[in-house]
Structure formats: structure tokens, C-alpha cells
PDB file of C-alpha atoms in Angstrom:
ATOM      1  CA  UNK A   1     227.441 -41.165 262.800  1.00  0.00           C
ATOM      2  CA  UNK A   2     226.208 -41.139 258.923  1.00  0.00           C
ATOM      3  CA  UNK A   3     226.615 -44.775 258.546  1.00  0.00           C
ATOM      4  CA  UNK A   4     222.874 -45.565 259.601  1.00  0.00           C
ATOM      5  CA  UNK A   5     220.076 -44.772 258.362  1.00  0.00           C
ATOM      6  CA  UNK A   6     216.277 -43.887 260.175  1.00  0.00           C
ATOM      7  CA  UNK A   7     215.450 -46.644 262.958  1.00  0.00           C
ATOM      8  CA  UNK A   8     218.642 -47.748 262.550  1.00  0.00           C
ATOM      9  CA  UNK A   9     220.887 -45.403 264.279  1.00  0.00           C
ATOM     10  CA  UNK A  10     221.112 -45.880 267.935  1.00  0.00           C
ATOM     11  CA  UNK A  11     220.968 -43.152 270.875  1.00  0.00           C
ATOM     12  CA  UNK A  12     224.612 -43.417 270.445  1.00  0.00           C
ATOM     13  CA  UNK A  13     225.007 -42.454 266.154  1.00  0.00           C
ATOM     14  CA  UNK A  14     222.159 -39.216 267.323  1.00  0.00           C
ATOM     15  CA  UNK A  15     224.373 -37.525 270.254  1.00  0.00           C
ATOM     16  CA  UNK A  16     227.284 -38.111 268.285  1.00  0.00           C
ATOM     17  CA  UNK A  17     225.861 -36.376 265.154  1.00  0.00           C
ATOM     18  CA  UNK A  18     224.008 -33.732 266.874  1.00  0.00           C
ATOM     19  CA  UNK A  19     226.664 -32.622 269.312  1.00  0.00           C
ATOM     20  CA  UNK A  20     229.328 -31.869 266.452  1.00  0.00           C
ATOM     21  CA  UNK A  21     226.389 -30.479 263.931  1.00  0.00           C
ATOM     22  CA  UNK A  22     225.014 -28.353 266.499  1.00  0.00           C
ATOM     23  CA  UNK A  23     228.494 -26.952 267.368  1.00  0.00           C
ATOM     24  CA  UNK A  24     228.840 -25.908 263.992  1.00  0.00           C
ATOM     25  CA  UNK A  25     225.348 -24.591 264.113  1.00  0.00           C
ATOM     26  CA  UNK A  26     226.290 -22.152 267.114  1.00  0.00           C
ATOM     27  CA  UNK A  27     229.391 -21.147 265.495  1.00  0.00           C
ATOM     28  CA  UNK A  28     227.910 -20.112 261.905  1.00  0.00           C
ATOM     29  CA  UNK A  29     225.300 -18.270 263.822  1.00  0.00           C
ATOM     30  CA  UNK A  30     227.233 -16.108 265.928  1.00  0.00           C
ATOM     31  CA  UNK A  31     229.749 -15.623 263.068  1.00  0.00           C
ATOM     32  CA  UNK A  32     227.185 -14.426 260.945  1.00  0.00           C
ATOM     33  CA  UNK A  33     225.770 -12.426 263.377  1.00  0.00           C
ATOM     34  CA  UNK A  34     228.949 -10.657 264.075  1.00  0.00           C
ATOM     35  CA  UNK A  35     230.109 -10.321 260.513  1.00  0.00           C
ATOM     36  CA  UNK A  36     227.002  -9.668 258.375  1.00  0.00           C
ATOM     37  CA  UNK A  37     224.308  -8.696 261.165  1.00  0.00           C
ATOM     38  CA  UNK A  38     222.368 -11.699 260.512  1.00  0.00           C
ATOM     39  CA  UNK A  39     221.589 -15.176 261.941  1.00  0.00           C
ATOM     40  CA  UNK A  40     222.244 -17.758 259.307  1.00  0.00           C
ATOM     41  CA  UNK A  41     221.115 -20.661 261.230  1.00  0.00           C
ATOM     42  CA  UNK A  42     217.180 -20.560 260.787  1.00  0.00           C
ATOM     43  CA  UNK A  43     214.551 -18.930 258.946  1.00  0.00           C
ATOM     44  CA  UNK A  44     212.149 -18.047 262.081  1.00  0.00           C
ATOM     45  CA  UNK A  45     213.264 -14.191 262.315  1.00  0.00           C
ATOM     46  CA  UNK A  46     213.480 -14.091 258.563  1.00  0.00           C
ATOM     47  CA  UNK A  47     209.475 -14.845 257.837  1.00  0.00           C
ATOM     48  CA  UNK A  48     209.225 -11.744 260.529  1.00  0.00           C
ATOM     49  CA  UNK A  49     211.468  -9.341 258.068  1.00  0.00           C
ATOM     50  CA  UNK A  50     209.688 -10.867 255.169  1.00  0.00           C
ATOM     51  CA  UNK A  51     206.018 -10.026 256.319  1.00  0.00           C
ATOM     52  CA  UNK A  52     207.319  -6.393 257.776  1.00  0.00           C
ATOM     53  CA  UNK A  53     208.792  -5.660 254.489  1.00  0.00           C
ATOM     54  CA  UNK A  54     205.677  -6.800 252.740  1.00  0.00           C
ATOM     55  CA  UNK A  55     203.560  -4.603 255.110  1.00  0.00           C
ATOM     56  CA  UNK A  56     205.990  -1.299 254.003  1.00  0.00           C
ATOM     57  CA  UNK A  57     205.893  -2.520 250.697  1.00  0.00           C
ATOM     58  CA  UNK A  58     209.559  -2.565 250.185  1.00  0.00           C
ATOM     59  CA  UNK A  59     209.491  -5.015 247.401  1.00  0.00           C
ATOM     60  CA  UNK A  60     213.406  -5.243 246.526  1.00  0.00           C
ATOM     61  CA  UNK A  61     214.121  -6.461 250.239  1.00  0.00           C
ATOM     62  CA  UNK A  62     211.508  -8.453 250.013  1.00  0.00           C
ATOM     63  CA  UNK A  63     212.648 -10.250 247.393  1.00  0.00           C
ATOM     64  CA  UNK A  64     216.326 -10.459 248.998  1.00  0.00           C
ATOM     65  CA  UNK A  65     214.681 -12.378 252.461  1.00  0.00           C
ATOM     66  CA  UNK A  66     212.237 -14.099 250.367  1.00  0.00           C
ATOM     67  CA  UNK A  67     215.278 -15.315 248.562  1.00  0.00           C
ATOM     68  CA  UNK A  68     216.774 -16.367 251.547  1.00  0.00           C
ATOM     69  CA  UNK A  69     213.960 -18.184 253.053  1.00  0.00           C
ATOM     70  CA  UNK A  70     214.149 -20.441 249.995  1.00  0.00           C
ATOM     71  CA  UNK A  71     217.599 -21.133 249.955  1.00  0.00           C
ATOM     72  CA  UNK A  72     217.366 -22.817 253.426  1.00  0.00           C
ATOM     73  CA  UNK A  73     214.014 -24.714 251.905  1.00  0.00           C
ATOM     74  CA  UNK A  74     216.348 -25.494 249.272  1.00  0.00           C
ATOM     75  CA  UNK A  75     219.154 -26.809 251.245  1.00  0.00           C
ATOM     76  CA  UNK A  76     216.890 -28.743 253.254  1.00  0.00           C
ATOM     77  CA  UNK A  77     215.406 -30.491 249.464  1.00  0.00           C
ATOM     78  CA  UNK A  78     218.679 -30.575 248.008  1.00  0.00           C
ATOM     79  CA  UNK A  79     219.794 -32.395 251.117  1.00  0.00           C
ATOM     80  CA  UNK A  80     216.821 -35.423 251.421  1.00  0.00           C
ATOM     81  CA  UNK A  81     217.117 -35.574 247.663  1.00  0.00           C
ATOM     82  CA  UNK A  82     220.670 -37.072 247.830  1.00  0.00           C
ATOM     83  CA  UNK A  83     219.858 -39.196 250.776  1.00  0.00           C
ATOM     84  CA  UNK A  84     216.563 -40.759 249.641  1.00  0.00           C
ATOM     85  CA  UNK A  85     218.177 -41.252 245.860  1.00  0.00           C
ATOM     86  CA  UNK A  86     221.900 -42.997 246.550  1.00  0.00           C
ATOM     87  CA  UNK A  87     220.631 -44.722 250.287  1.00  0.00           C
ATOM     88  CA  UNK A  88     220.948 -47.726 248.489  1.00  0.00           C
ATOM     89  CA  UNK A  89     224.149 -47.687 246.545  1.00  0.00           C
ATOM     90  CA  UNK A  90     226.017 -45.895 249.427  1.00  0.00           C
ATOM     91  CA  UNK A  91     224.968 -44.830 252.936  1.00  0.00           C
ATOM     92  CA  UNK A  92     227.981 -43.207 253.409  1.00  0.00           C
ATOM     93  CA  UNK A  93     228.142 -41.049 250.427  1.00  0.00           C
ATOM     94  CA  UNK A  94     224.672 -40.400 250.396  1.00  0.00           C
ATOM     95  CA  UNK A  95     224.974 -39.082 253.885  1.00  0.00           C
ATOM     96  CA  UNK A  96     228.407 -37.815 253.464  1.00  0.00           C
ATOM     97  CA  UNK A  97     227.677 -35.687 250.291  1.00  0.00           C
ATOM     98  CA  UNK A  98     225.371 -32.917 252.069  1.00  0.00           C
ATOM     99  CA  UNK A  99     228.472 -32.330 254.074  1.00  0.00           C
ATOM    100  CA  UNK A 100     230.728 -32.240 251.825  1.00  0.00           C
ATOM    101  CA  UNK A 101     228.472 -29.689 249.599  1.00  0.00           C
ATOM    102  CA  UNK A 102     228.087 -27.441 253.580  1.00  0.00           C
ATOM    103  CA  UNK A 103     231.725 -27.318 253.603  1.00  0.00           C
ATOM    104  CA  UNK A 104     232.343 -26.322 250.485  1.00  0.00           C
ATOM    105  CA  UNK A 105     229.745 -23.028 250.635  1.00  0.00           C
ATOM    106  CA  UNK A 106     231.862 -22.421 253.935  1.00  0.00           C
ATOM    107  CA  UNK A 107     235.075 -22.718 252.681  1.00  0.00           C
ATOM    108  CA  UNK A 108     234.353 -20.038 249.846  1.00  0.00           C
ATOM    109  CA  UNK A 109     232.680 -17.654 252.035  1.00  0.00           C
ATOM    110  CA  UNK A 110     235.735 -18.038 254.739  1.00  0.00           C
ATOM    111  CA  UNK A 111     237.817 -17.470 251.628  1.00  0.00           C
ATOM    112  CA  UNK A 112     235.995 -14.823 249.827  1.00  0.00           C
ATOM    113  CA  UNK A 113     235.632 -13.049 253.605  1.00  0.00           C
ATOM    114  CA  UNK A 114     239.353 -13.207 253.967  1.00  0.00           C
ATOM    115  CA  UNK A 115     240.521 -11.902 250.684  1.00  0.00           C
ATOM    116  CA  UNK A 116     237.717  -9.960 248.872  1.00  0.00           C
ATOM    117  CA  UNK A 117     234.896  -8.770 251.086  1.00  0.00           C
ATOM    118  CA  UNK A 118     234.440  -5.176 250.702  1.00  0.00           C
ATOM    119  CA  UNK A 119     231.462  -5.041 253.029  1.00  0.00           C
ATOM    120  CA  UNK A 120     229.238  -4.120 250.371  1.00  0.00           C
ATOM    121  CA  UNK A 121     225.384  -4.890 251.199  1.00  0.00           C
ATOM    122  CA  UNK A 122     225.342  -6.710 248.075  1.00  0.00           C
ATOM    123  CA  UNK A 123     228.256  -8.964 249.296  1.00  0.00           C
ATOM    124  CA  UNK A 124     226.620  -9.477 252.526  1.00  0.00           C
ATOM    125  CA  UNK A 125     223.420 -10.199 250.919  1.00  0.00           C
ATOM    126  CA  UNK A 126     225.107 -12.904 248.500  1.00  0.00           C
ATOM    127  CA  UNK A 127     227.082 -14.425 251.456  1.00  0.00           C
ATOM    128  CA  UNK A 128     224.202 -14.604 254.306  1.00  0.00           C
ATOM    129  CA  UNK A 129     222.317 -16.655 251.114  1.00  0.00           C
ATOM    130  CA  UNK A 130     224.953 -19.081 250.846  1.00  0.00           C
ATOM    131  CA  UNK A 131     225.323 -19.669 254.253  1.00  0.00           C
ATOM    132  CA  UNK A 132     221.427 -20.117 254.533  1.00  0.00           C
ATOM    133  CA  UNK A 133     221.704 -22.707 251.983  1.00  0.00           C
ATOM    134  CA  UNK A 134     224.674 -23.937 253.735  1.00  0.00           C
ATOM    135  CA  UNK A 135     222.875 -24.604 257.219  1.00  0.00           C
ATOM    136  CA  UNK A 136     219.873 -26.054 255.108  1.00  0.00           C
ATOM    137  CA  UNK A 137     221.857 -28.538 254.206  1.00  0.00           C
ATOM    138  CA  UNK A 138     222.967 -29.510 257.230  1.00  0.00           C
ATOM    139  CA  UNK A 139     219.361 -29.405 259.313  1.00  0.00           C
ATOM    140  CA  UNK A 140     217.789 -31.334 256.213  1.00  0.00           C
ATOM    141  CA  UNK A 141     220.382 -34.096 256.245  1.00  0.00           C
ATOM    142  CA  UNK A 142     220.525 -34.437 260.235  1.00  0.00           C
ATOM    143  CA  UNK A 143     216.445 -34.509 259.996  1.00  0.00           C
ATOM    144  CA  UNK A 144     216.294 -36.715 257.020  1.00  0.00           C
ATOM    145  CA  UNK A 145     218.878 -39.324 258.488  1.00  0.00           C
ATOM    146  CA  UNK A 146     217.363 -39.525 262.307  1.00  0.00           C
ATOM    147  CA  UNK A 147     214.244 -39.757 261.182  1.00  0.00           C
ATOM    148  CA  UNK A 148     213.134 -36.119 262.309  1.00  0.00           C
ATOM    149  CA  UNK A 149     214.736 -36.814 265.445  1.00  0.00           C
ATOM    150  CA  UNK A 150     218.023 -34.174 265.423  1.00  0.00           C
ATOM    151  CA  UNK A 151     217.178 -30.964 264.213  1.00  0.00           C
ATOM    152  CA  UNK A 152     220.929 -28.886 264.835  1.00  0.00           C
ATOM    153  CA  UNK A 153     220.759 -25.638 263.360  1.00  0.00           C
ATOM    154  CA  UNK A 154     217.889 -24.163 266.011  1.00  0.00           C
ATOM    155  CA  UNK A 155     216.800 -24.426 269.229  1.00  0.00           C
ATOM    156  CA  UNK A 156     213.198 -23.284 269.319  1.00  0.00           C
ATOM    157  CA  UNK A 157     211.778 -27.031 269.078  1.00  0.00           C
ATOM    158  CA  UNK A 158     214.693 -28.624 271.133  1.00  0.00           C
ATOM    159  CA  UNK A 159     213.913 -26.164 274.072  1.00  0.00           C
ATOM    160  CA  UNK A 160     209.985 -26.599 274.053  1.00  0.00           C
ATOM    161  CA  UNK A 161     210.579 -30.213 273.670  1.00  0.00           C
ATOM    162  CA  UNK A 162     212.829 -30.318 276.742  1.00  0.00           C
ATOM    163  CA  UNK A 163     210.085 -28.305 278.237  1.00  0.00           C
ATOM    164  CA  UNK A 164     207.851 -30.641 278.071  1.00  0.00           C
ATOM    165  CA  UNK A 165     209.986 -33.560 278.878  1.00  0.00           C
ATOM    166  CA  UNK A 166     211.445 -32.190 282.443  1.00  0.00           C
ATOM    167  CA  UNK A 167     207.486 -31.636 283.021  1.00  0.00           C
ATOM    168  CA  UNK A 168     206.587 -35.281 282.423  1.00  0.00           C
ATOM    169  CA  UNK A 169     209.794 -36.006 284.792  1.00  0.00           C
ATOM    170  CA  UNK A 170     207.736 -34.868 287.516  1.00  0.00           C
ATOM    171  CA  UNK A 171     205.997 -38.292 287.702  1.00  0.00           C
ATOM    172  CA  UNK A 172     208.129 -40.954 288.414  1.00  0.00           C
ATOM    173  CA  UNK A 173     206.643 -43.514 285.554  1.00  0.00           C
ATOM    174  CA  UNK A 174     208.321 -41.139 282.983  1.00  0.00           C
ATOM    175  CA  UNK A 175     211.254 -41.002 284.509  1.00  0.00           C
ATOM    176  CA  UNK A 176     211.707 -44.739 284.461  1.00  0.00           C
ATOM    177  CA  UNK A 177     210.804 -45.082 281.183  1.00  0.00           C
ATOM    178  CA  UNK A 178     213.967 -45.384 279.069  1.00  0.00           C
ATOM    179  CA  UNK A 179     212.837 -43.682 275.173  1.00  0.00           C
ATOM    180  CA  UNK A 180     211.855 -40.286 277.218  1.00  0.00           C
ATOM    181  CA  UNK A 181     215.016 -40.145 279.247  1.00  0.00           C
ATOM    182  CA  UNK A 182     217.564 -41.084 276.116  1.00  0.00           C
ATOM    183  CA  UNK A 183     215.142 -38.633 274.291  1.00  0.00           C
ATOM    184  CA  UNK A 184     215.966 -36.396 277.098  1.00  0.00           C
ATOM    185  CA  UNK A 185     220.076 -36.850 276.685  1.00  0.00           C
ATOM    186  CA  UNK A 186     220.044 -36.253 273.111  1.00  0.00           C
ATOM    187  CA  UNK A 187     218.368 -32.986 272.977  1.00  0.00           C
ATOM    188  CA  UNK A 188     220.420 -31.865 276.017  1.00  0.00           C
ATOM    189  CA  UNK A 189     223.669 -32.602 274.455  1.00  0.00           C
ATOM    190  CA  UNK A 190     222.295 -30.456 270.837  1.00  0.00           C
ATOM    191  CA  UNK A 191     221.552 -27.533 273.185  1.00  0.00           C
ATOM    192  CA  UNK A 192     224.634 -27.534 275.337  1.00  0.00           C
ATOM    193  CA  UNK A 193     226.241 -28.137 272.018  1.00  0.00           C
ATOM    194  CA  UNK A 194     224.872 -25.137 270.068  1.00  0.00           C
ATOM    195  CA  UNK A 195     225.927 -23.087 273.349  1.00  0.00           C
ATOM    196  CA  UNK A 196     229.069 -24.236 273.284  1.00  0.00           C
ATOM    197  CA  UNK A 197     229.868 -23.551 269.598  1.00  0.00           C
ATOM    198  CA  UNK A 198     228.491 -19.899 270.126  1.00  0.00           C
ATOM    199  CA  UNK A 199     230.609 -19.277 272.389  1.00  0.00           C
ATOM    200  CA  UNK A 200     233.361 -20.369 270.888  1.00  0.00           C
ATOM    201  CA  UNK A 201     232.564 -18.567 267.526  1.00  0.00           C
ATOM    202  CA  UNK A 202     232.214 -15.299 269.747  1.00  0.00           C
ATOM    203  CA  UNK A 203     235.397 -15.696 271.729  1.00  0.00           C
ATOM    204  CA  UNK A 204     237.644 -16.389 268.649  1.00  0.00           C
ATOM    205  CA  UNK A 205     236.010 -14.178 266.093  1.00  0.00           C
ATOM    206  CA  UNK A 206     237.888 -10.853 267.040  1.00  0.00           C
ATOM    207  CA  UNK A 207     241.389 -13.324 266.328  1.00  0.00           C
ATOM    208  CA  UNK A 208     240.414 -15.782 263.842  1.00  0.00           C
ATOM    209  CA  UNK A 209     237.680 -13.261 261.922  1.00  0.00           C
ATOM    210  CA  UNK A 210     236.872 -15.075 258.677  1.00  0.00           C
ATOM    211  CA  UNK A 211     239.267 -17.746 259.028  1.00  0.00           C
ATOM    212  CA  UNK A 212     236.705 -19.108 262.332  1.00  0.00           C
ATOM    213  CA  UNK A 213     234.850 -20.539 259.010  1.00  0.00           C
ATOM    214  CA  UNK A 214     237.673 -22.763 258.597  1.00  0.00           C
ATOM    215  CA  UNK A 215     237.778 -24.381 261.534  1.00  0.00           C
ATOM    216  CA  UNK A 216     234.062 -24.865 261.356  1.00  0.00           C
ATOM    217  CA  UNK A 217     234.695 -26.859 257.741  1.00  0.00           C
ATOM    218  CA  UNK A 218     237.435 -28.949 260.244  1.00  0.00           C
ATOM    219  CA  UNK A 219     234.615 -29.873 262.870  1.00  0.00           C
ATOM    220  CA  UNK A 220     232.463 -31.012 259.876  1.00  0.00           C
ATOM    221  CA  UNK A 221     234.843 -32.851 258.225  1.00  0.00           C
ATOM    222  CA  UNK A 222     235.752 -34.947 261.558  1.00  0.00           C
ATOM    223  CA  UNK A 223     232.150 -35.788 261.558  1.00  0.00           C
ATOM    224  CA  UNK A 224     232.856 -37.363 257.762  1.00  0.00           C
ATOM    225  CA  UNK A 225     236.139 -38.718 258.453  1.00  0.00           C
ATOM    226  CA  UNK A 226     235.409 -40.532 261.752  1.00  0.00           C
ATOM    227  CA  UNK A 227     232.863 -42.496 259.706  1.00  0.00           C
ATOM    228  CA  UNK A 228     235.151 -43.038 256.808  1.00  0.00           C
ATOM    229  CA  UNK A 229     237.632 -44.108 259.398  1.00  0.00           C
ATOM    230  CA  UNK A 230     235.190 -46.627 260.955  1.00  0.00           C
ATOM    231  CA  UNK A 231     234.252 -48.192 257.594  1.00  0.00           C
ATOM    232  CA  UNK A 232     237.894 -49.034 256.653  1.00  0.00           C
ATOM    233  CA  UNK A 233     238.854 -50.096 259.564  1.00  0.00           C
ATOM    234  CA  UNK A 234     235.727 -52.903 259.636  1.00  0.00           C
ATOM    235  CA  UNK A 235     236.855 -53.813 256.244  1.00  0.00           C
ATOM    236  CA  UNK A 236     240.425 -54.305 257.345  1.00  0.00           C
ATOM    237  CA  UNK A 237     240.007 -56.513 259.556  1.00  0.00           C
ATOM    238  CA  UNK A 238     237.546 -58.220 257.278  1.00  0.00           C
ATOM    239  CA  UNK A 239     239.897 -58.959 254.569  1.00  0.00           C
ATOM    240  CA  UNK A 240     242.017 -60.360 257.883  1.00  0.00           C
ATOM    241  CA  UNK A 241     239.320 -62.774 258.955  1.00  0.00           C
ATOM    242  CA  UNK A 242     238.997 -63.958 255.440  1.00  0.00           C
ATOM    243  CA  UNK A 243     242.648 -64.348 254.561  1.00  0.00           C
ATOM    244  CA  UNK A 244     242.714 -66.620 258.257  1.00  0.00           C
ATOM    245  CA  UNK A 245     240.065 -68.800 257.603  1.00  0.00           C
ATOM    246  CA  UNK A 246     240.616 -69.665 254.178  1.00  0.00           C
ATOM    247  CA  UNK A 247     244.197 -69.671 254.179  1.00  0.00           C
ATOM    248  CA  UNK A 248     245.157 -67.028 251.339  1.00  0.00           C
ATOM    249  CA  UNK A 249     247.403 -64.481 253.016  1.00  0.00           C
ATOM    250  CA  UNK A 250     247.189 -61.026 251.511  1.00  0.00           C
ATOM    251  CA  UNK A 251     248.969 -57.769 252.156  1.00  0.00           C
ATOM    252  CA  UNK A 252     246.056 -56.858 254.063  1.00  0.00           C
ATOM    253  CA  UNK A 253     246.644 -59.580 256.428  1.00  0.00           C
ATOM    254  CA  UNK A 254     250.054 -59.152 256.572  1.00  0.00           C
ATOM    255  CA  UNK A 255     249.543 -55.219 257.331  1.00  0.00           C
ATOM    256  CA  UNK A 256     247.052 -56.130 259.940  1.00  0.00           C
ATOM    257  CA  UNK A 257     250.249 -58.755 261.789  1.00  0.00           C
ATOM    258  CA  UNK A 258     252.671 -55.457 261.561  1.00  0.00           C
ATOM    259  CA  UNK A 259     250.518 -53.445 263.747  1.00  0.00           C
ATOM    260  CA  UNK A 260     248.841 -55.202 265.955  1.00  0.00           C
ATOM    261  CA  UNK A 261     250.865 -58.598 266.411  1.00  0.00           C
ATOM    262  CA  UNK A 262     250.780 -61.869 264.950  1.00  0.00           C
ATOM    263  CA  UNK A 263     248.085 -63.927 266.799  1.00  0.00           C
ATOM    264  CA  UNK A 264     249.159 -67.215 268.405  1.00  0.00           C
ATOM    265  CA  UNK A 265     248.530 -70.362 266.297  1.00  0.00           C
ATOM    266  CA  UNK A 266     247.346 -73.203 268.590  1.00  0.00           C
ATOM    267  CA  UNK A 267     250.032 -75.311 269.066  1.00  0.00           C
ATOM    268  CA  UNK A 268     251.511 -72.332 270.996  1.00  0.00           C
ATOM    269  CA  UNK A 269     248.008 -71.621 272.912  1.00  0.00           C
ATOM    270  CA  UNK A 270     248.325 -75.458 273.939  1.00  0.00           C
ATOM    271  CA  UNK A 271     251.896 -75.044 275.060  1.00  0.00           C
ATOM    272  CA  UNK A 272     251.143 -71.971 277.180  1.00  0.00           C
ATOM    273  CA  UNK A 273     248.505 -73.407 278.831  1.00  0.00           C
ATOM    274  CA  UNK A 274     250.320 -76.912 279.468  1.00  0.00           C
ATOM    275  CA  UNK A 275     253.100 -75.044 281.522  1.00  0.00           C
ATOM    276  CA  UNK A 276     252.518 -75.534 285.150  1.00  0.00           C
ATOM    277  CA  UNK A 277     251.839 -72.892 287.398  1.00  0.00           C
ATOM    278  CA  UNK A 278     254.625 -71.942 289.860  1.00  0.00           C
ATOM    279  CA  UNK A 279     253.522 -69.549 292.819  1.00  0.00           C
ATOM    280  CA  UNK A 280     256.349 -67.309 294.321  1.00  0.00           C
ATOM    281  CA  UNK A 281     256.432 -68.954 297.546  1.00  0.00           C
ATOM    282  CA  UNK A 282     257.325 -72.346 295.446  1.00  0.00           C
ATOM    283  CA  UNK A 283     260.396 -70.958 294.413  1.00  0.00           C
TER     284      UNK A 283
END
């Protein structure tokens, strides 16, 4: 899912990504929306609050939304920065680190939420920012990685997109053609996705309350650890290869034997196949 980079990733590395970044999405929204009265998810109501409160003149919560706005901008810089800077020392860590940064902001507000929140507006100001950045960081990265083409935290593009893909379905030389229709599945499966995660957040909220932030840092840190998982296991079993070819056993290799079985050398292939066949009916 992080692994690859831009025209790189496959259809697969997208719906993988989006699906468990866009359930995340939908739960931090509805969380937020339930705790602090606010969506945390995007910035397109927020530029409506900002103007009205520039139109009344009320200059202190302008400055608060303003704020706001800019910590999602800032997530989303924050985010491309790492990418585009270690890319080429580390993939993984450059597309890991975002996440890890996301979690972190959720962690302390699912902690702070649990164990301090007073339900101040000044609390709930401070907190809705740093979930703002949070979700920044998370739409920047899945952008910056998919080259612009999963976008998790909103739906407002997905849903005009799909819009205008189920139109161009209408003619059966779209629907044949193969980049629409995988275009078609990925967006899908970030909406259903986003839905799903809502409704999860809204179900469990009234049990889990603040604690439903730490089972959002869980789904995020599958979405690291599957990848971490991959890359290990690829470099298991080539340490295996290499200790087979040339001969040098290693503890790797020997690891590798334990759990999945010592392959057969060919002498033993040879004898296997040099048995003769018996059917039942010659017995």
C-alpha cells in the first residue's frame, strides 16, 4: 500500500490504501462531529464560517477557522514535504512517516479526551485544530503518493467524479474501456469506505466515546504494518534464495526450513519421480 510510489502503484496498492484511509476518514468525521460539533475531515464548510465571520466582522473567530483552514494546508505541506524529500532513501518511511505523525495527533487527542477534556471552547478549539492537521496529513500523503488519484478524507470530488463516470457508462465504448472502469472501482470502494467508517464511528461512539480514536490509530497502523510486514517477508526469503544458491547457510535460511519445510534436494525429486505408478485396480 505505501511501498509504491506515483505510476507505480497498481489499481490494487489504490483500493487498498483508500478503503482503510477513507474508513478512518468517516470515523474522525463523525467523531468530531459528535464530540466537538465540527467536521474535521475537510475544509469546504470551514471557508463558509470563515467568510460569514468576516462579513459580521467577528475577528477573534475568524482568526480561530482561519487557523484551522491552515492547519489542514499545513498537514497537506508537511505531508508531500516528507515524501518528495526521503522518496529516495526510503519509500517506506517516507510514506510511512505521515502516518505515523496522524496517529500520534490522534492518540493525544483520544488521550487528552479521555482524561482531561473539560469541554471548554478553548479545548475544543485546540483539539478540532489538531485533528485538522491530523486529516491533512493523511489526504496530502494519499494525494501525493497516487499521484492525485485517492483523495480519502472527502467526498465532494469522489461523488462528482463518479457522476460523471456512470454518465459516460451509458455508451458502451466507455464501459469497455478498462482505466474508466478500474477508475470507477477505486472511487467506489473510498465512498463505500468513508460510509462505512461513519457509521461505525456513530454506532460505537455512545460506548467507546474518546477511546473510538484509538481504534482509529489501530486501522492506521494496519495500513503501516501490512507494508512493513510485506517488506520483511520479501527480504526473508531473499536472504533464503541467496544462502541456496551460493551455498552459505545462515540462520535466516535455517528459520525459513523451520516453518515452512525443508525443500527436496534433487536426488530425492529424481527418486520420487522414478517410482512407478501403481493404480488401485493393480493391486
Amino acid at each position: 500500500m505505501l511501498r509504491n510510489y506515483s505510476n507505480t502503484r497498481t489499481l490494487g496498492d489504490n483500493i487498498k490504501l483508500g478503503t482503510l484511509t477513507a474508513f478512518t476518514a468517516g470515523t474522525i468525521n463523525i467523531a468530531s462531529l459528535l464530540i466537538f460539533l465540527s467536521f474535521t475531515s475537510n475544509v469546504t464548510g470551514h471557508y463558509a464560517i470563515f467568510a460569514a465571520e468576516i462579513s459580521k466582522g467577528n475577528w477573534s473567530q475568524v482568526a480561530v477557522v482561519g487557523l484551522w483552514i491552515f492547519l489542514f494546508f499545513f498537514g497537506g505541506f508537511v505531508s508531500n514535504l516528507i515524501v518528495i524529500n526521503f522518496n529516495k532513501k526510503s519509500k517506506y518511511f517516507a510514506h510511512a512517516m505521515p502516518l505515523v505523525l496522524e496517529i500520534v495527533c490522534l492518540l493525544f487527542v483520544g488521550i487528552y479526551g479521555q482524561f482531561y477534556y473539560r469541554k471548554t471552547l478553548e479545548e475544543t478549539e485546540y483539539l478540532v485544530a489538531l485533528m485538522l492537521f491530523a486529516t491533512g496529513l493523511q489526504n496530502g500523503l494519499t494525494a501525493s503518493i497516487s499521484n492525485f488519484s485517492v483523495k480519502t478524507t472527502h467526498l465532494t470530488g469522489t461523488t462528482t467524479d463518479l457522476g460523471i463516470l456512470f454518465s459516460m457508462f451509458t455508451r458502451a465504448e466507455f464501459r469497455k474501456n478498462g482505466e474508466l472502469v478500474a477508475r470507477a472501482k477505486l472511487l467506489m470502494s473510498i465512498m463505500l469506505a468513508y460510509v462505512a467508517g461513519a457509521v461505525f464511528s456513530g454506532l460505537t461512539y455512545y460506548h467507546l466515546e474518546f477511546r473510538v480514536f484509538y481504534v482509529i490509530s489501530l486501522c492506521l497502523m494496519v495500513v503501516i504494518g501490512y507494508d512493513a510486514y510485506k517488506i520483511h517477508i520479501r527480504h526473508f526469503k531473499t536472504r533464503y534464495r541467496y544462502s541456496k544458491i551460493y551455498g552459505k547457510p545462515n540462520a535466516i535460511a535455517y528459520l525459513y526450513d523451520k516453518i515452512h519445510g525443508a525443500p527436496e534436494t534433487k536426488t530425492e525429486i529424481k527418486e520420487k519421480h522414478g517410482k512407478k505408478r501403481r493404480l488401485i485396480f493393480d493391486e
